[in-house]
Short mmCIF file of C-alpha atoms and ligand atoms in Angstrom, two decimals:
data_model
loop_
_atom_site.label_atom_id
_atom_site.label_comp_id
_atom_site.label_asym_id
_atom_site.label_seq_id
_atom_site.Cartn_x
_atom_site.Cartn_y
_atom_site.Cartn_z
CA UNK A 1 0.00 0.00 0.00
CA UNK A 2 1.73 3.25 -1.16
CA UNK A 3 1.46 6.25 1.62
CA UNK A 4 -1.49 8.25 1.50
CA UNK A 5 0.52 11.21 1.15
CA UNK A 6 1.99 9.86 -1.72
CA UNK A 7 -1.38 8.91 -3.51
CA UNK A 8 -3.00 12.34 -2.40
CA UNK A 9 -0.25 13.90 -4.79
CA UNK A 10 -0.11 11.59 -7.71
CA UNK A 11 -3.02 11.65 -10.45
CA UNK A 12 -5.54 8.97 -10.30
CA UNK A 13 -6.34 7.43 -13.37
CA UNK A 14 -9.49 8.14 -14.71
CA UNK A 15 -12.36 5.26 -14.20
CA UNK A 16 -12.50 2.63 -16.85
CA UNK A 17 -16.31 2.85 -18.73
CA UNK A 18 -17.73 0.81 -21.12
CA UNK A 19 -19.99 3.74 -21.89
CA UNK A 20 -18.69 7.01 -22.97
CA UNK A 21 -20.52 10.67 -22.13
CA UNK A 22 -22.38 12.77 -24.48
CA UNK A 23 -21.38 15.83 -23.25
CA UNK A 24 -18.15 17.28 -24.52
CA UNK A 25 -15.53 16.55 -22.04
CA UNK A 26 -13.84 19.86 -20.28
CA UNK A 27 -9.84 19.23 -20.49
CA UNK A 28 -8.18 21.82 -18.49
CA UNK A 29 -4.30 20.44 -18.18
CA UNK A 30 -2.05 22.27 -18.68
CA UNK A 31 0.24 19.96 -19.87
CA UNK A 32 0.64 16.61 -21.91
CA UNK A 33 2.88 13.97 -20.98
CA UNK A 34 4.38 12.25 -24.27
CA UNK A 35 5.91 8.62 -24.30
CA UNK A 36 9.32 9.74 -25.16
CA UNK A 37 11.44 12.74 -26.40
CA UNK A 38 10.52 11.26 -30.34
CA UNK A 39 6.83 11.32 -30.01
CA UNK A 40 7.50 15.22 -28.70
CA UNK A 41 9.64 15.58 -31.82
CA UNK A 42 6.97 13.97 -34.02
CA UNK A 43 4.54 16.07 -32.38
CA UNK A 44 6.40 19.58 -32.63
CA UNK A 45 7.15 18.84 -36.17
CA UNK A 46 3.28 17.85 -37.18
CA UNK A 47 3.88 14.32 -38.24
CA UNK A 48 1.40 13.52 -35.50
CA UNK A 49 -1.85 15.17 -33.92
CA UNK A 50 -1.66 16.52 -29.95
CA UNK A 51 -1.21 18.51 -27.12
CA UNK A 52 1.79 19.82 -25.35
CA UNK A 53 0.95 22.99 -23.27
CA UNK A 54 -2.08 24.74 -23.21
CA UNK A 55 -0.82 27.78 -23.97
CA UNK A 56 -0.11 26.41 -27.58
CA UNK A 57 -3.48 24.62 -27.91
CA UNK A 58 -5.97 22.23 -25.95
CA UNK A 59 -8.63 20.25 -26.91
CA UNK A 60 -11.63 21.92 -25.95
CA UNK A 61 -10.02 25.02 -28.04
CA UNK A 62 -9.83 22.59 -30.81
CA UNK A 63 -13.33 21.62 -30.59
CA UNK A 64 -14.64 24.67 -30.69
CA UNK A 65 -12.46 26.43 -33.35
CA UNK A 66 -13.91 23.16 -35.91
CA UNK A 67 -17.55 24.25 -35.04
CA UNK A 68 -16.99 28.56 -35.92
CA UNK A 69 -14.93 26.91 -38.97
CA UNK A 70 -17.76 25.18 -40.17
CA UNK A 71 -20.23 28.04 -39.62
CA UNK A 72 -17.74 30.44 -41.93
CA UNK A 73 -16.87 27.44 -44.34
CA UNK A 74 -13.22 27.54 -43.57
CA UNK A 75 -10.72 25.43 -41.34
CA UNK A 76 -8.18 26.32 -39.63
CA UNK A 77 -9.60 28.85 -37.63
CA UNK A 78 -7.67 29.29 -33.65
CA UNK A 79 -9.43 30.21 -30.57
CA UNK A 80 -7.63 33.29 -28.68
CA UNK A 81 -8.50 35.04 -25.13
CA UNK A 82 -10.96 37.69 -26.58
CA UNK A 83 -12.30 39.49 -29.62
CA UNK A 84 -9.70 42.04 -29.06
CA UNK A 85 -7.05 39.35 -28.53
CA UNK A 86 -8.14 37.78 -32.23
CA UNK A 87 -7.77 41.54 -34.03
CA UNK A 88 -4.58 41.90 -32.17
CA UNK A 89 -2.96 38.56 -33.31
CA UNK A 90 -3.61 39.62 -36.97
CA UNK A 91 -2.40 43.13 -36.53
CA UNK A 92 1.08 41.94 -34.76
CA UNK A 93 0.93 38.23 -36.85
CA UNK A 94 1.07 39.96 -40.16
CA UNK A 95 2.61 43.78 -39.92
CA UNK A 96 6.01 45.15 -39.65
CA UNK A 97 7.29 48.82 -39.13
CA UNK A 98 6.27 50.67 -42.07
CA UNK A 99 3.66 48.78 -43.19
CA UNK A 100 0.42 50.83 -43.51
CA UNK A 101 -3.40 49.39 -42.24
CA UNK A 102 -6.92 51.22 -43.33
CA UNK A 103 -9.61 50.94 -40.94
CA UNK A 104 -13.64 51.85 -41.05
CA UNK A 105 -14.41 54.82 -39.16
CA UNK A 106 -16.79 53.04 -37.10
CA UNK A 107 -14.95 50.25 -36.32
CA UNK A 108 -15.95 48.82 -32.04
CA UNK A 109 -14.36 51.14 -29.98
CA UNK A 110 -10.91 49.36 -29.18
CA UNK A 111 -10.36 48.31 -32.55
CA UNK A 112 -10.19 52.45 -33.31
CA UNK A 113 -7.93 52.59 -30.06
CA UNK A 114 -5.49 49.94 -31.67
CA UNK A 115 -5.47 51.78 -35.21
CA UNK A 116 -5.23 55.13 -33.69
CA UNK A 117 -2.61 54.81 -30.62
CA UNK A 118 -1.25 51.32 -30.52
CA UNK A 119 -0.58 50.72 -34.10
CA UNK A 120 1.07 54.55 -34.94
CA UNK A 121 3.48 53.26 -31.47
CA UNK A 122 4.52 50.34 -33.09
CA UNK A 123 5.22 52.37 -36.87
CA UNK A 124 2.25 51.03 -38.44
CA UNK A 125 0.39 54.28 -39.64
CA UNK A 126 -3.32 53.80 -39.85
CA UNK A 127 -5.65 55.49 -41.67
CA UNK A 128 -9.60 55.50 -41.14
CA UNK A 129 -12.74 55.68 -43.78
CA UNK A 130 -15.86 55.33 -44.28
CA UNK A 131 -17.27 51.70 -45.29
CA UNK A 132 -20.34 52.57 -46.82
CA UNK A 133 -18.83 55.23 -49.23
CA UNK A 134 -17.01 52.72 -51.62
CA UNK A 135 -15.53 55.96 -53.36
CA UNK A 136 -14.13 57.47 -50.41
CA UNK A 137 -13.09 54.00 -48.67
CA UNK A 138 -11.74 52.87 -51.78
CA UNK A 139 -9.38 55.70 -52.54
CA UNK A 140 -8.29 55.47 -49.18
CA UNK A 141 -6.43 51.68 -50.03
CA UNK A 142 -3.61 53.95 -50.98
CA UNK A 143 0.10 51.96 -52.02
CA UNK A 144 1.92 50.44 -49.51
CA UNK A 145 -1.80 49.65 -47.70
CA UNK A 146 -1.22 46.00 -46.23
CA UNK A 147 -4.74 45.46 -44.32
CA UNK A 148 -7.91 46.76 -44.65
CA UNK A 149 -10.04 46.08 -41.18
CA UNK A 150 -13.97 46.57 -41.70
CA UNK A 151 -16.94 45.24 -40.11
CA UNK A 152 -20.11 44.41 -42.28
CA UNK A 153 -22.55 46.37 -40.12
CA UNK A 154 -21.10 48.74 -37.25
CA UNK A 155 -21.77 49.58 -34.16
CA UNK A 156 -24.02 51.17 -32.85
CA UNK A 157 -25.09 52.80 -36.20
CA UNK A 158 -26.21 49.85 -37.96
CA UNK A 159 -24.58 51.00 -40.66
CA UNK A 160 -23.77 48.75 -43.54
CA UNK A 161 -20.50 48.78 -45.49
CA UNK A 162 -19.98 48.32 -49.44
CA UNK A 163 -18.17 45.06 -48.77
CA UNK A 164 -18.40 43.77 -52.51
CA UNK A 165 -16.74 47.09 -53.34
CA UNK A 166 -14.16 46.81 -50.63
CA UNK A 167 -12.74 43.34 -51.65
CA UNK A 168 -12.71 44.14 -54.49
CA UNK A 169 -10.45 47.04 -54.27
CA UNK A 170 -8.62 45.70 -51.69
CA UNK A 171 -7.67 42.54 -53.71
CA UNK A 172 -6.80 45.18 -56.37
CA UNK A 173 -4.20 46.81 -53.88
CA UNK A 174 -2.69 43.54 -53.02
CA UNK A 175 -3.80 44.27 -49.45
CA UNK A 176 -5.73 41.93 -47.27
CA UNK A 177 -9.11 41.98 -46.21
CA UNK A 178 -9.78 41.37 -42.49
CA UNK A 179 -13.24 41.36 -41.87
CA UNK A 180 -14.49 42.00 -37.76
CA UNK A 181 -18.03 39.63 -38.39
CA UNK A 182 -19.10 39.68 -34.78
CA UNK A 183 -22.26 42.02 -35.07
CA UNK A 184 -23.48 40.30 -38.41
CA UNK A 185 -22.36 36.21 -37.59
CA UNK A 186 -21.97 33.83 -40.32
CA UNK A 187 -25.50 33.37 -39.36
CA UNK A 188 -26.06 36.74 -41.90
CA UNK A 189 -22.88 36.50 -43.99
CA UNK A 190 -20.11 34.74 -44.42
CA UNK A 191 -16.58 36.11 -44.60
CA UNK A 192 -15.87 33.46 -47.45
CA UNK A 193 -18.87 34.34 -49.12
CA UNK A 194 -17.99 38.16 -49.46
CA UNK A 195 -13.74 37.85 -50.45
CA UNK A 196 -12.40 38.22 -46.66
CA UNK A 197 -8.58 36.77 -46.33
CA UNK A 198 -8.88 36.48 -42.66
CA UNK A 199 -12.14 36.62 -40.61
CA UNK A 200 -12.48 37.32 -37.12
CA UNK A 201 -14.83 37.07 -34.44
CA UNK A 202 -15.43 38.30 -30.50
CA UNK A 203 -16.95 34.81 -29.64
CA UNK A 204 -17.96 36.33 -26.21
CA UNK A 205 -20.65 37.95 -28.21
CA UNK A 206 -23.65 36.11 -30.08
CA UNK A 207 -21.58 33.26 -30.87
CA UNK A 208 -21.24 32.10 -26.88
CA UNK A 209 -24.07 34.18 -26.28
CA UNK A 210 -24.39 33.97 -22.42
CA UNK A 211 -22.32 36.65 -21.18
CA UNK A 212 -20.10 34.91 -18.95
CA UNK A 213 -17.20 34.28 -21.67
CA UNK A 214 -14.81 36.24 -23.13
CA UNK A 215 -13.29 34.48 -26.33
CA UNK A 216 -12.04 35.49 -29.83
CA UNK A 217 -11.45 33.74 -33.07
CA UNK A 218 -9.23 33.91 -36.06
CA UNK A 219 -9.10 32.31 -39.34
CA UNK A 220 -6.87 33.29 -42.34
CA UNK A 221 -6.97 31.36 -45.99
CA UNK A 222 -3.85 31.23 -46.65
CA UNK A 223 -1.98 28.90 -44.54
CA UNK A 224 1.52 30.87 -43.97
CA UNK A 225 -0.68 33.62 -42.48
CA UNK A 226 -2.28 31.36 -40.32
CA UNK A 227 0.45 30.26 -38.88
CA UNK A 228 2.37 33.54 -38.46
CA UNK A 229 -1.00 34.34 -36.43
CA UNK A 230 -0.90 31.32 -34.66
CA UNK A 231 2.65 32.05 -33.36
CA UNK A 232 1.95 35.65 -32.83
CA UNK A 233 -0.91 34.17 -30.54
CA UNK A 234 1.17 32.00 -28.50
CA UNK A 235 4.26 33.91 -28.15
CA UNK A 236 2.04 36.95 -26.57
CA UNK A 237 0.13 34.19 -25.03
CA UNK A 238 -3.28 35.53 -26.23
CA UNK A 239 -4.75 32.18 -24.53
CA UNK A 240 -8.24 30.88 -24.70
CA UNK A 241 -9.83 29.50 -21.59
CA UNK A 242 -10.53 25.98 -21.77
CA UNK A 243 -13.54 26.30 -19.46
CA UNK A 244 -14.64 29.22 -21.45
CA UNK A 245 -14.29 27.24 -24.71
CA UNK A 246 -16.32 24.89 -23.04
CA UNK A 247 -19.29 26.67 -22.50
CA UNK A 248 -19.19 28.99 -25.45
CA UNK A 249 -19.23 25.48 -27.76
CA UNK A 250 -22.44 24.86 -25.04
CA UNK A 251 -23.73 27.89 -26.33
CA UNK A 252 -23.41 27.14 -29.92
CA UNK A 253 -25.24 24.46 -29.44
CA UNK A 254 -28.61 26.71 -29.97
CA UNK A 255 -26.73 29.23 -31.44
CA UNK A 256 -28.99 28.83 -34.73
CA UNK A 257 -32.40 29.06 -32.21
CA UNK A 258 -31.30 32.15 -30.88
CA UNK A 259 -30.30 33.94 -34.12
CA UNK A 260 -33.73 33.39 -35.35
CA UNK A 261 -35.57 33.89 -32.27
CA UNK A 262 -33.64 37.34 -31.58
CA UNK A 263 -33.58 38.67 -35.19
CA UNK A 264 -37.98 38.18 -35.65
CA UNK A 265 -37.92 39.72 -32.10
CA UNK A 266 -36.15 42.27 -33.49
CA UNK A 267 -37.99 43.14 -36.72
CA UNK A 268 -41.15 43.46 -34.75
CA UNK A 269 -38.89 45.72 -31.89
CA UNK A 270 -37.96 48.12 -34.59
CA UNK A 271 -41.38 48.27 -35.85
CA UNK A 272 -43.41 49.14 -32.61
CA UNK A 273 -40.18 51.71 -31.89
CA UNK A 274 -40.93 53.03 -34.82
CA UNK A 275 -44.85 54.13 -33.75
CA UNK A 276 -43.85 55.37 -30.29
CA UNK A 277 -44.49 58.80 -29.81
CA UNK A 278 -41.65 60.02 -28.21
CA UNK A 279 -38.93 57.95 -30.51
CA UNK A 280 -37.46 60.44 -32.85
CA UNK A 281 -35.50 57.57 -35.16
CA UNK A 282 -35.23 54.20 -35.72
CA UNK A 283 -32.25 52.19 -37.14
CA UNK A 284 -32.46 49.17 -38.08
CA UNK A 285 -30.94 47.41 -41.83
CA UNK A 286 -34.32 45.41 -42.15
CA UNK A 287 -36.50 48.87 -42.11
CA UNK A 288 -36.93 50.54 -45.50
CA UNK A 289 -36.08 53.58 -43.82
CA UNK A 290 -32.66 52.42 -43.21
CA UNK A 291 -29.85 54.56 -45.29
CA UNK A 292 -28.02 51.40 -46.27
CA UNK A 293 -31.69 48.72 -46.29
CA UNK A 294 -30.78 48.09 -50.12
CA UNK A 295 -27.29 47.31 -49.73
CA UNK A 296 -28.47 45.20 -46.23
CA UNK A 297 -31.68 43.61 -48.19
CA UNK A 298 -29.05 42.01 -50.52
CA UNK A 299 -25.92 41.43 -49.11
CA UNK A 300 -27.54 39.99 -45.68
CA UNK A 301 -30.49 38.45 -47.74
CA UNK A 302 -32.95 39.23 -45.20
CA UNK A 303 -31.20 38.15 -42.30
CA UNK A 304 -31.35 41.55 -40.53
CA UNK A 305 -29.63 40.40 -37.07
CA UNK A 306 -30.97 41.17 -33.42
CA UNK A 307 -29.38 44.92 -33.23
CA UNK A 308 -31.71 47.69 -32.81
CA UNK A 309 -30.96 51.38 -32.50
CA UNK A 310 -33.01 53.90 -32.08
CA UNK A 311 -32.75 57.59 -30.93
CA UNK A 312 -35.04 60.17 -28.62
CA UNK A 313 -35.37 63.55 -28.26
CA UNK A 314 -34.71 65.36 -24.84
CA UNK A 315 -30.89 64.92 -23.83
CA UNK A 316 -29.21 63.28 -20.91
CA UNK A 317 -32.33 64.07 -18.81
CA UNK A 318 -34.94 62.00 -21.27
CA UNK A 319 -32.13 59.22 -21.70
CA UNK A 320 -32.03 58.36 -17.75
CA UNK A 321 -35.48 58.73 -17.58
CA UNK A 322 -36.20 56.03 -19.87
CA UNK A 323 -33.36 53.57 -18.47
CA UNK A 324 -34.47 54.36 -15.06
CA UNK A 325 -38.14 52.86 -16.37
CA UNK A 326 -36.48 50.08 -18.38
CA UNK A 327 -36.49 47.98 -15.52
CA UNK A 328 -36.48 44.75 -17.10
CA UNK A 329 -34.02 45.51 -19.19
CA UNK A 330 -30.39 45.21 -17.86
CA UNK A 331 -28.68 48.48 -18.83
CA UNK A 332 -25.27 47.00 -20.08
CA UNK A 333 -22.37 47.97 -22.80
CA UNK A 334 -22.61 44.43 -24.36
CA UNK A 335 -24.47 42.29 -27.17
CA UNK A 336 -25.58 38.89 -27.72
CA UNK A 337 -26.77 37.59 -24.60
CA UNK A 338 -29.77 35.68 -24.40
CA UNK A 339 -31.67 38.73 -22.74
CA UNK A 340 -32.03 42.12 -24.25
CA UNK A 341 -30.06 44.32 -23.08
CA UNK A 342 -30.01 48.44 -23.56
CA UNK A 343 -27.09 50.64 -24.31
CA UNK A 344 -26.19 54.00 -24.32
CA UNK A 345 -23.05 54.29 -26.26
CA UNK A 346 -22.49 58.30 -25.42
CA UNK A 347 -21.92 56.98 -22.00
CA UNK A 348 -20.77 53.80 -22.55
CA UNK A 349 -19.25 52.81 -26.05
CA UNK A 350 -18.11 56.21 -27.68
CA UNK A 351 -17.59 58.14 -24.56
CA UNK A 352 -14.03 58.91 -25.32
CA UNK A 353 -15.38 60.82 -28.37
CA UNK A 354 -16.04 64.34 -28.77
CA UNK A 355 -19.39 65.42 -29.30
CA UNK A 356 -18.83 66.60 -32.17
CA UNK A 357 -17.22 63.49 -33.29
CA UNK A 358 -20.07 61.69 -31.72
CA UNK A 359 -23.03 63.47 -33.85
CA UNK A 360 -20.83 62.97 -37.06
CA UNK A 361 -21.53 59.27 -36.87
CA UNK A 362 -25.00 59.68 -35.76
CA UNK A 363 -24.41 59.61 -31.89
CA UNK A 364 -26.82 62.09 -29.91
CA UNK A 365 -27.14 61.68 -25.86
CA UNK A 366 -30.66 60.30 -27.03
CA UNK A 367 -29.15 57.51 -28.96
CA UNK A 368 -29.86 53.73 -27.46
CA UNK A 369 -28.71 50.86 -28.85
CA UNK A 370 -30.57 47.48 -28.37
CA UNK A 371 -28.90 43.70 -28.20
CA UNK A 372 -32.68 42.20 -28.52
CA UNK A 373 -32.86 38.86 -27.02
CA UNK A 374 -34.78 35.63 -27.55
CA UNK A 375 -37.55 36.75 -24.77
CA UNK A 376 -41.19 36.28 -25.49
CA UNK A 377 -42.52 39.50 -28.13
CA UNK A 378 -45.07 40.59 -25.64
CA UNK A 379 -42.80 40.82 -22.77
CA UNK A 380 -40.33 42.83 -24.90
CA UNK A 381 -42.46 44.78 -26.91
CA UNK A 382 -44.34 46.05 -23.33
CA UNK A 383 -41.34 46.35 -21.51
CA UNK A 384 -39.86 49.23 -24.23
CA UNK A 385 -43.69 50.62 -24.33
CA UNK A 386 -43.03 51.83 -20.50
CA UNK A 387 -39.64 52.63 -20.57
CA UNK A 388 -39.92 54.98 -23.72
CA UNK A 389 -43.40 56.21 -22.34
CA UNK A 390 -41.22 57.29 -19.37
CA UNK A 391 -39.23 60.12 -21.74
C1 PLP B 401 -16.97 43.19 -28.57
C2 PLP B 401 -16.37 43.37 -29.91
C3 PLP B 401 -14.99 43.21 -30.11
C4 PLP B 401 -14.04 42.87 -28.98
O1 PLP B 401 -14.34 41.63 -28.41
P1 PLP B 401 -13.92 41.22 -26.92
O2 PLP B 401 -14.26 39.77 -26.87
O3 PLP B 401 -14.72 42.06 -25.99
O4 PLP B 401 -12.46 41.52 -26.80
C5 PLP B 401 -14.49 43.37 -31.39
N1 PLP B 401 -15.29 43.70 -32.42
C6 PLP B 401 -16.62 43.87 -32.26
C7 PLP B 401 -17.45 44.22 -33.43
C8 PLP B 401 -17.20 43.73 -31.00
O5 PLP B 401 -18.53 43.90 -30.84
#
């Protein structure tokens, strides 16, 4: 009989089963023990499939990154700490001093940090433009440009960017198209489907959709980038939870219920915004009121997503008067849990923006932006009826 203070330290093998579970086992070692120093070699040099150290990859990373690959139509694709963590891997993975990276102007909030301070740091320069002027954006993919960074619909705008026109012009360039397709999902659009080289996605978003993980996601066609992301991601160790993989693969599990669920809830949110009396605006890509509803009505194909803005009159006052009535609805900078959830990105989002700044892109202290969830219509749609009739 070995000590008990001897067994109490030593790992005890797992149970034998004839059966096996049906759940997706949670791994979190940190590290694999090989058979000898050749199987390490064999595994290093990718003659065989495994696991060393979970900074370099685990398996509940690698389960996850297969199902987002097959949602986008690509393989490949690595799990990384955070949305952020994904954008930064391709910035650092694929530029060098010099190079030069074009960014839309409404880009999420830390993404414009990165181009503006972090990027100019490092000698990348950085340039921003407007996505949904293909003239102006597209004149802006100047020589020497070696990304372009866009999301399909921003934030909190719901504005929606001439993609085809984009890739298109970016290809032309000899640049690379990174597309940010967290606020539309492959759900809407594919990155594939509309010339992206490299898509990326802030899985703690929709794609987990519980708010209680923060994940990213990268994929790149060509191979060499991949991997030059890859090691970007380990060497700043931009490392994805393996419990958090865990439950955002759990959430993808009715990731395709939700979707649907939140984007009809949605539709019929914008609508009954749109009759209440004190809402000056709507915005929403599925309204024909939308500025950009024919370039949404056929590049998203009538998959309009769950984000609803909308906009009222009165200032700060009217603003905390209706989240003070919006009691059922959490008042939180986020999107893509399974509850709605209210914004206000002049406090929240854009707050480090001038106001001038703010009302160029459509920003007013009136200006609320909805993450609609897969609640029942009636609850929702009565739940907004008080908290607006509060302004
Ligand atoms: C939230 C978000 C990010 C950043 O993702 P994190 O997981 O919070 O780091 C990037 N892009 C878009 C469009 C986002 O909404």
């Amino acid at each position: 009989m070995s000590d008990p203070k001897t067994t109490l330290v030593r790992r005890t093998p797992w149970p034998q089963s004839v059966t096996a579970p049906i759940g997706t086992p949670l791994q979190p070692s940190v590290a694999y023990t090989a058979q000898d120093a050749d199987a390490l070699d064999a595994l290093y040099t990718r003659q065989t499939t495994g696991f060393s150290y979970a900074r370099e990859g685990h398996p509940n990373a690698s389960v996850l990154a297969a199902k987002i690959d097959a949602m986008e139509g690509v393989q490949g694709g690595i799990l990384v700490g955070s949305g952020m963590a994904a954008i930064t891997a391709v910035m650092f993975g694929l530029l060098k001093t010099g190079d030069r990276v074009l960014g839309g102007s409404q880009l999420y909030g830390r993404s414009l940090r990165l181009m503006r301070e972090e990027l100019p740091r490092m000698g990348v320069e950085t340039a921003l433009a407007d996505p949904t002027d293909p003239a102006a954006f597209t004149a802006a993919i100047t020589p020497g440009t070696r990304l372009v960074l866009v999301e399909v619909v921003s934030n909190p705008t719901l504005r929606v960017a001439d993609i085809h026109a984009i890739a298109k012009a970016t290809k032309a360039a000899g640049a690379l198209l990174v597309v940010d397709n967290t606020f539309t999902t492959p759900a809407a659009i594919r990155g594939i489907d509309v010339g992206a080289d490299i898509v990326l996605h802030s899985v703690t978003k929709l794609l987990a959709g519980h708010s209680d993980v923060t994940l990213g996601y990268v994929q790149a066609s060509d191979p060499a980038h991949q991997k030059a992301i890859y090691d970007t991601a380990t060497t700043f160790g931009l490392t994805p939870s393996p419990f958090d993989c865990w439950l955002a693969e759990r959430g993808l599990f009715t990731f395709d219920l939700r979707f649907e669920r939140a984007s009809s809830n949605a539709v019929a949110l914008a609508d009954a915004l749109a009759d209440m009396g004190p809402v000056a605006r709507v915005l929403y890509p599925g309204r024909a009121d939308h500025p950009d509803h024919a370039r949404a009505a056929e590049l998203l194909q009538g998959r309009f997503g769950n984000m609803v803005t909308f906009e009222v009159d009165g200032g700060r006052e009217a603003a905390n008067r209706l989240i003070r009535a919006a009691e059922d609805l959490p008042f939180a900078p986020t999107l893509g849990d399974v509850a709605t959830t209210l914004s206000h990105p002049a406090s929240s989002s854009h707050r480090a923006l001038s106001v001038t700044e703010r009302a160029a892109i459509g920003i007013t202290e009136g200006t609320f932006r909805v993450s609609v969830g897969i609640e029942p219509q009636e609850f929702l749609l009565s739940a907004f009826g008080r908290a607006v009739g509060a302004v």
